[in-house]
Amino acid sequence: MRKRLLIIVAVAILLLIASIIWAIVVSFTIIKPTTESINQKLVQKMASVVRIPQGILPPSYDIDQTSFFWEMETLEKEVTGVRFKYQTGFFKNQNKIEAVLEMPENGDPALFNKVLPAVIADGQSLRAAQDIEKADLSANQMVGYQQIRLAVKRETKQATKIIWDFDKTSLGEDLNRDYAKLERYPTFFFKILYSLPNLIVSFFSG
């Protein structure tokens, strides 16, 4: 009886070790390169609505979204911050990807609106942000978004946030293939696999 118990414990330990090794291998060989590929392709896709300058600080990446921040200068040498973020769409039950261009907290809407022509790449979106009352917020099949939404400061009727909704399945075959690789894993398990590389690197770097 004791011998059988030891065998069961040994087998359980071996299975646990094998599972951990498998998870590490999958996280480094499938999850990490696939999520990095998706982020790179999303940057290219989002360039159709927002011009992200070269030479700015690296974006902030997490499992839910990628976020950029940079400063723009008006013709009058006034400076305002700009934040652009978009959802990663990594989860298989996530059918919509939201991209947001916004004025930083406590920013000046007037300055933010002055730099919009240099930031927004899509003509329909720019016109909507600059002329709230005549804004065309409908889908644009050429660019790929399903609709535009605006956050507006009531007192000045100036846009402080522009939101684009994208259908994840319409972002292109390359992205669809990458997303399909992630959809094999349940959300809870995917979150573990996604976090493993950072945990391991942090552990060994002290």
CSV table of C-alpha atoms in Angstrom, one decimal:
chain,number,residue,atom,x,y,z
A,1,MET,CA,0.0,0.0,0.0
A,2,ARG,CA,2.8,2.4,0.9
A,3,LYS,CA,4.7,1.5,-2.2
A,4,ARG,CA,1.6,2.2,-4.4
A,5,LEU,CA,1.2,5.6,-2.7
A,6,LEU,CA,4.8,6.5,-3.3
A,7,ILE,CA,4.4,5.5,-7.0
A,8,ILE,CA,1.2,7.7,-7.3
A,9,VAL,CA,3.0,10.6,-5.6
A,10,ALA,CA,6.0,10.2,-7.9
A,11,VAL,CA,3.8,10.0,-11.0
A,12,ALA,CA,1.9,13.1,-9.9
A,13,ILE,CA,5.2,15.0,-9.3
A,14,LEU,CA,6.5,14.0,-12.8
A,15,LEU,CA,3.2,15.1,-14.4
A,16,LEU,CA,3.4,18.4,-12.6
A,17,ILE,CA,7.0,19.0,-13.7
A,18,ALA,CA,6.1,18.0,-17.3
A,19,SER,CA,3.1,20.3,-17.2
A,20,ILE,CA,5.3,23.2,-16.0
A,21,ILE,CA,7.9,22.6,-18.6
A,22,TRP,CA,5.2,22.3,-21.3
A,23,ALA,CA,3.7,25.6,-20.2
A,24,ILE,CA,7.1,27.4,-20.2
A,25,VAL,CA,7.8,26.1,-23.7
A,26,VAL,CA,4.4,27.1,-25.0
A,27,SER,CA,4.7,30.6,-23.4
A,28,PHE,CA,8.0,31.3,-25.0
A,29,THR,CA,7.6,29.6,-28.4
A,30,ILE,CA,3.9,30.3,-29.1
A,31,ILE,CA,2.3,32.9,-26.8
A,32,LYS,CA,5.1,35.5,-26.7
A,33,PRO,CA,6.0,35.6,-30.4
A,34,THR,CA,2.3,35.5,-31.4
A,35,THR,CA,1.3,38.4,-29.1
A,36,GLU,CA,4.4,40.4,-30.2
A,37,SER,CA,3.4,39.8,-33.8
A,38,ILE,CA,-0.2,40.9,-33.1
A,39,ASN,CA,1.1,44.1,-31.5
A,40,GLN,CA,3.3,44.9,-34.4
A,41,LYS,CA,0.5,44.4,-36.9
A,42,LEU,CA,-2.0,46.4,-34.9
A,43,VAL,CA,0.4,49.3,-34.9
A,44,GLN,CA,0.5,49.2,-38.7
A,45,LYS,CA,-3.3,48.8,-38.8
A,46,MET,CA,-3.9,51.7,-36.4
A,47,ALA,CA,-1.7,54.0,-38.6
A,48,SER,CA,-4.7,54.3,-40.8
A,49,VAL,CA,-6.4,56.4,-38.2
A,50,VAL,CA,-3.6,57.9,-36.1
A,51,ARG,CA,0.0,58.9,-37.0
A,52,ILE,CA,2.3,57.6,-34.3
A,53,PRO,CA,5.5,59.6,-34.5
A,54,GLN,CA,9.0,58.0,-34.7
A,55,GLY,CA,11.4,58.5,-31.8
A,56,ILE,CA,8.8,58.7,-29.0
A,57,LEU,CA,9.0,56.7,-25.8
A,58,PRO,CA,8.2,53.0,-26.2
A,59,PRO,CA,4.6,52.0,-25.7
A,60,SER,CA,3.3,50.4,-22.6
A,61,TYR,CA,2.2,46.9,-23.2
A,62,ASP,CA,-0.1,44.7,-21.1
A,63,ILE,CA,-2.4,41.9,-21.8
A,64,ASP,CA,-5.5,44.1,-22.3
A,65,GLN,CA,-4.1,47.1,-24.2
A,66,THR,CA,-1.1,48.9,-25.8
A,67,SER,CA,-0.7,52.6,-24.9
A,68,PHE,CA,1.4,55.4,-26.5
A,69,PHE,CA,2.0,58.8,-25.1
A,70,TRP,CA,3.8,61.7,-26.8
A,71,GLU,CA,3.9,65.5,-26.9
A,72,MET,CA,2.9,67.7,-29.9
A,73,GLU,CA,3.8,71.3,-30.6
A,74,THR,CA,1.4,73.8,-32.2
A,75,LEU,CA,2.4,76.4,-34.7
A,76,GLU,CA,2.4,78.9,-31.8
A,77,LYS,CA,5.0,76.7,-30.0
A,78,GLU,CA,2.4,75.5,-27.5
A,79,VAL,CA,2.9,72.0,-26.2
A,80,THR,CA,0.2,69.4,-25.4
A,81,GLY,CA,0.3,65.7,-24.6
A,82,VAL,CA,-1.4,63.1,-26.7
A,83,ARG,CA,-2.4,59.6,-25.6
A,84,PHE,CA,-3.3,56.8,-28.0
A,85,LYS,CA,-4.2,53.3,-26.9
A,86,TYR,CA,-5.9,50.3,-28.3
A,87,GLN,CA,-7.1,46.9,-27.1
A,88,THR,CA,-5.0,43.9,-28.0
A,89,GLY,CA,-7.9,41.6,-28.6
A,90,PHE,CA,-6.0,38.6,-27.2
A,91,PHE,CA,-9.0,37.0,-25.6
A,92,LYS,CA,-11.1,34.7,-27.8
A,93,ASN,CA,-14.4,36.1,-26.5
A,94,GLN,CA,-13.4,39.6,-27.5
A,95,ASN,CA,-14.9,40.4,-30.9
A,96,LYS,CA,-14.4,44.2,-30.9
A,97,ILE,CA,-11.1,46.2,-30.7
A,98,GLU,CA,-11.4,49.7,-29.4
A,99,ALA,CA,-8.8,52.4,-30.3
A,100,VAL,CA,-8.8,55.7,-28.4
A,101,LEU,CA,-7.1,59.0,-29.1
A,102,GLU,CA,-7.4,61.2,-26.1
A,103,MET,CA,-6.3,64.4,-24.4
A,104,PRO,CA,-4.4,63.7,-21.1
A,105,GLU,CA,-6.2,64.4,-17.8
A,106,ASN,CA,-6.3,68.2,-17.1
A,107,GLY,CA,-5.2,68.9,-20.6
A,108,ASP,CA,-6.4,71.9,-22.7
A,109,PRO,CA,-9.1,70.9,-25.3
A,110,ALA,CA,-8.2,73.9,-27.4
A,111,LEU,CA,-4.5,72.8,-27.7
A,112,PHE,CA,-5.5,69.2,-28.2
A,113,ASN,CA,-7.8,70.2,-31.1
A,114,LYS,CA,-5.0,72.3,-32.7
A,115,VAL,CA,-2.8,69.3,-33.1
A,116,LEU,CA,-5.4,66.9,-34.3
A,117,PRO,CA,-4.7,67.6,-38.0
A,118,ALA,CA,-1.2,66.4,-37.5
A,119,VAL,CA,-2.3,63.4,-35.4
A,120,ILE,CA,-5.4,62.0,-37.1
A,121,ALA,CA,-4.6,60.2,-40.4
A,122,ASP,CA,-8.2,59.5,-41.5
A,123,GLY,CA,-10.1,62.4,-43.1
A,124,GLN,CA,-13.5,61.4,-41.9
A,125,SER,CA,-12.4,61.1,-38.3
A,126,LEU,CA,-10.6,64.4,-38.4
A,127,ARG,CA,-13.7,66.2,-39.8
A,128,ALA,CA,-15.9,64.6,-37.2
A,129,ALA,CA,-13.6,65.7,-34.4
A,130,GLN,CA,-13.3,69.3,-35.7
A,131,ASP,CA,-17.0,69.8,-36.5
A,132,ILE,CA,-19.0,68.0,-33.8
A,133,GLU,CA,-22.5,69.1,-35.1
A,134,LYS,CA,-21.9,67.7,-38.6
A,135,ALA,CA,-19.8,64.7,-37.5
A,136,ASP,CA,-20.1,61.6,-39.7
A,137,LEU,CA,-19.6,58.8,-37.2
A,138,SER,CA,-20.5,56.0,-39.5
A,139,ALA,CA,-18.4,53.0,-40.5
A,140,ASN,CA,-15.5,53.4,-43.0
A,141,GLN,CA,-14.9,50.2,-44.9
A,142,MET,CA,-11.8,51.5,-46.6
A,143,VAL,CA,-10.1,52.3,-43.3
A,144,GLY,CA,-11.8,49.4,-41.5
A,145,TYR,CA,-13.5,50.8,-38.4
A,146,GLN,CA,-17.2,50.1,-37.6
A,147,GLN,CA,-18.0,53.5,-36.1
A,148,ILE,CA,-16.5,56.6,-34.5
A,149,ARG,CA,-17.5,57.9,-31.0
A,150,LEU,CA,-16.6,61.2,-29.5
A,151,ALA,CA,-16.2,62.6,-26.0
A,152,VAL,CA,-16.9,66.3,-26.1
A,153,LYS,CA,-16.3,69.2,-23.6
A,154,ARG,CA,-19.8,70.7,-23.3
A,155,GLU,CA,-18.7,74.3,-22.7
A,156,THR,CA,-16.5,74.6,-25.8
A,157,LYS,CA,-18.0,71.8,-27.9
A,158,GLN,CA,-14.4,70.5,-28.5
A,159,ALA,CA,-13.5,66.8,-28.8
A,160,THR,CA,-11.4,65.5,-25.9
A,161,LYS,CA,-11.5,61.9,-27.0
A,162,ILE,CA,-12.0,60.0,-30.3
A,163,ILE,CA,-12.9,56.4,-30.2
A,164,TRP,CA,-12.8,53.9,-33.1
A,165,ASP,CA,-14.5,50.5,-33.0
A,166,PHE,CA,-12.9,47.8,-35.1
A,167,ASP,CA,-14.3,44.3,-35.8
A,168,LYS,CA,-11.5,41.9,-34.9
A,169,THR,CA,-12.3,39.5,-37.7
A,170,SER,CA,-12.0,42.3,-40.3
A,171,LEU,CA,-8.4,43.3,-39.5
A,172,GLY,CA,-6.8,41.0,-42.1
A,173,GLU,CA,-5.9,37.4,-42.7
A,174,ASP,CA,-2.5,37.7,-41.0
A,175,LEU,CA,-4.0,39.0,-37.8
A,176,ASN,CA,-6.8,36.4,-38.0
A,177,ARG,CA,-4.2,33.6,-38.1
A,178,ASP,CA,-2.3,35.0,-35.1
A,179,TYR,CA,-5.5,35.4,-33.1
A,180,ALA,CA,-6.5,31.8,-34.0
A,181,LYS,CA,-3.3,30.6,-32.4
A,182,LEU,CA,-4.3,32.2,-29.1
A,183,GLU,CA,-7.9,31.1,-29.2
A,184,ARG,CA,-6.9,27.5,-28.6
A,185,TYR,CA,-6.3,28.3,-24.9
A,186,PRO,CA,-9.0,29.1,-22.3
A,187,THR,CA,-8.8,32.7,-21.1
A,188,PHE,CA,-7.6,31.8,-17.6
A,189,PHE,CA,-4.9,29.5,-18.9
A,190,PHE,CA,-3.9,32.0,-21.6
A,191,LYS,CA,-3.4,34.7,-18.9
A,192,ILE,CA,-1.0,32.3,-17.1
A,193,LEU,CA,0.9,31.5,-20.3
A,194,TYR,CA,1.1,35.2,-21.2
A,195,SER,CA,2.6,36.2,-17.8
A,196,LEU,CA,5.2,33.4,-17.5
A,197,PRO,CA,8.0,34.9,-19.7
A,198,ASN,CA,8.0,38.1,-17.6
A,199,LEU,CA,7.9,36.2,-14.4
A,200,ILE,CA,10.8,34.0,-15.4
A,201,VAL,CA,12.9,36.9,-16.7
A,202,SER,CA,12.2,38.9,-13.6
A,203,PHE,CA,13.1,36.0,-11.4
A,204,PHE,CA,16.5,35.3,-13.1
A,205,SER,CA,17.3,39.0,-13.3
A,206,GLY,CA,17.0,39.4,-9.6
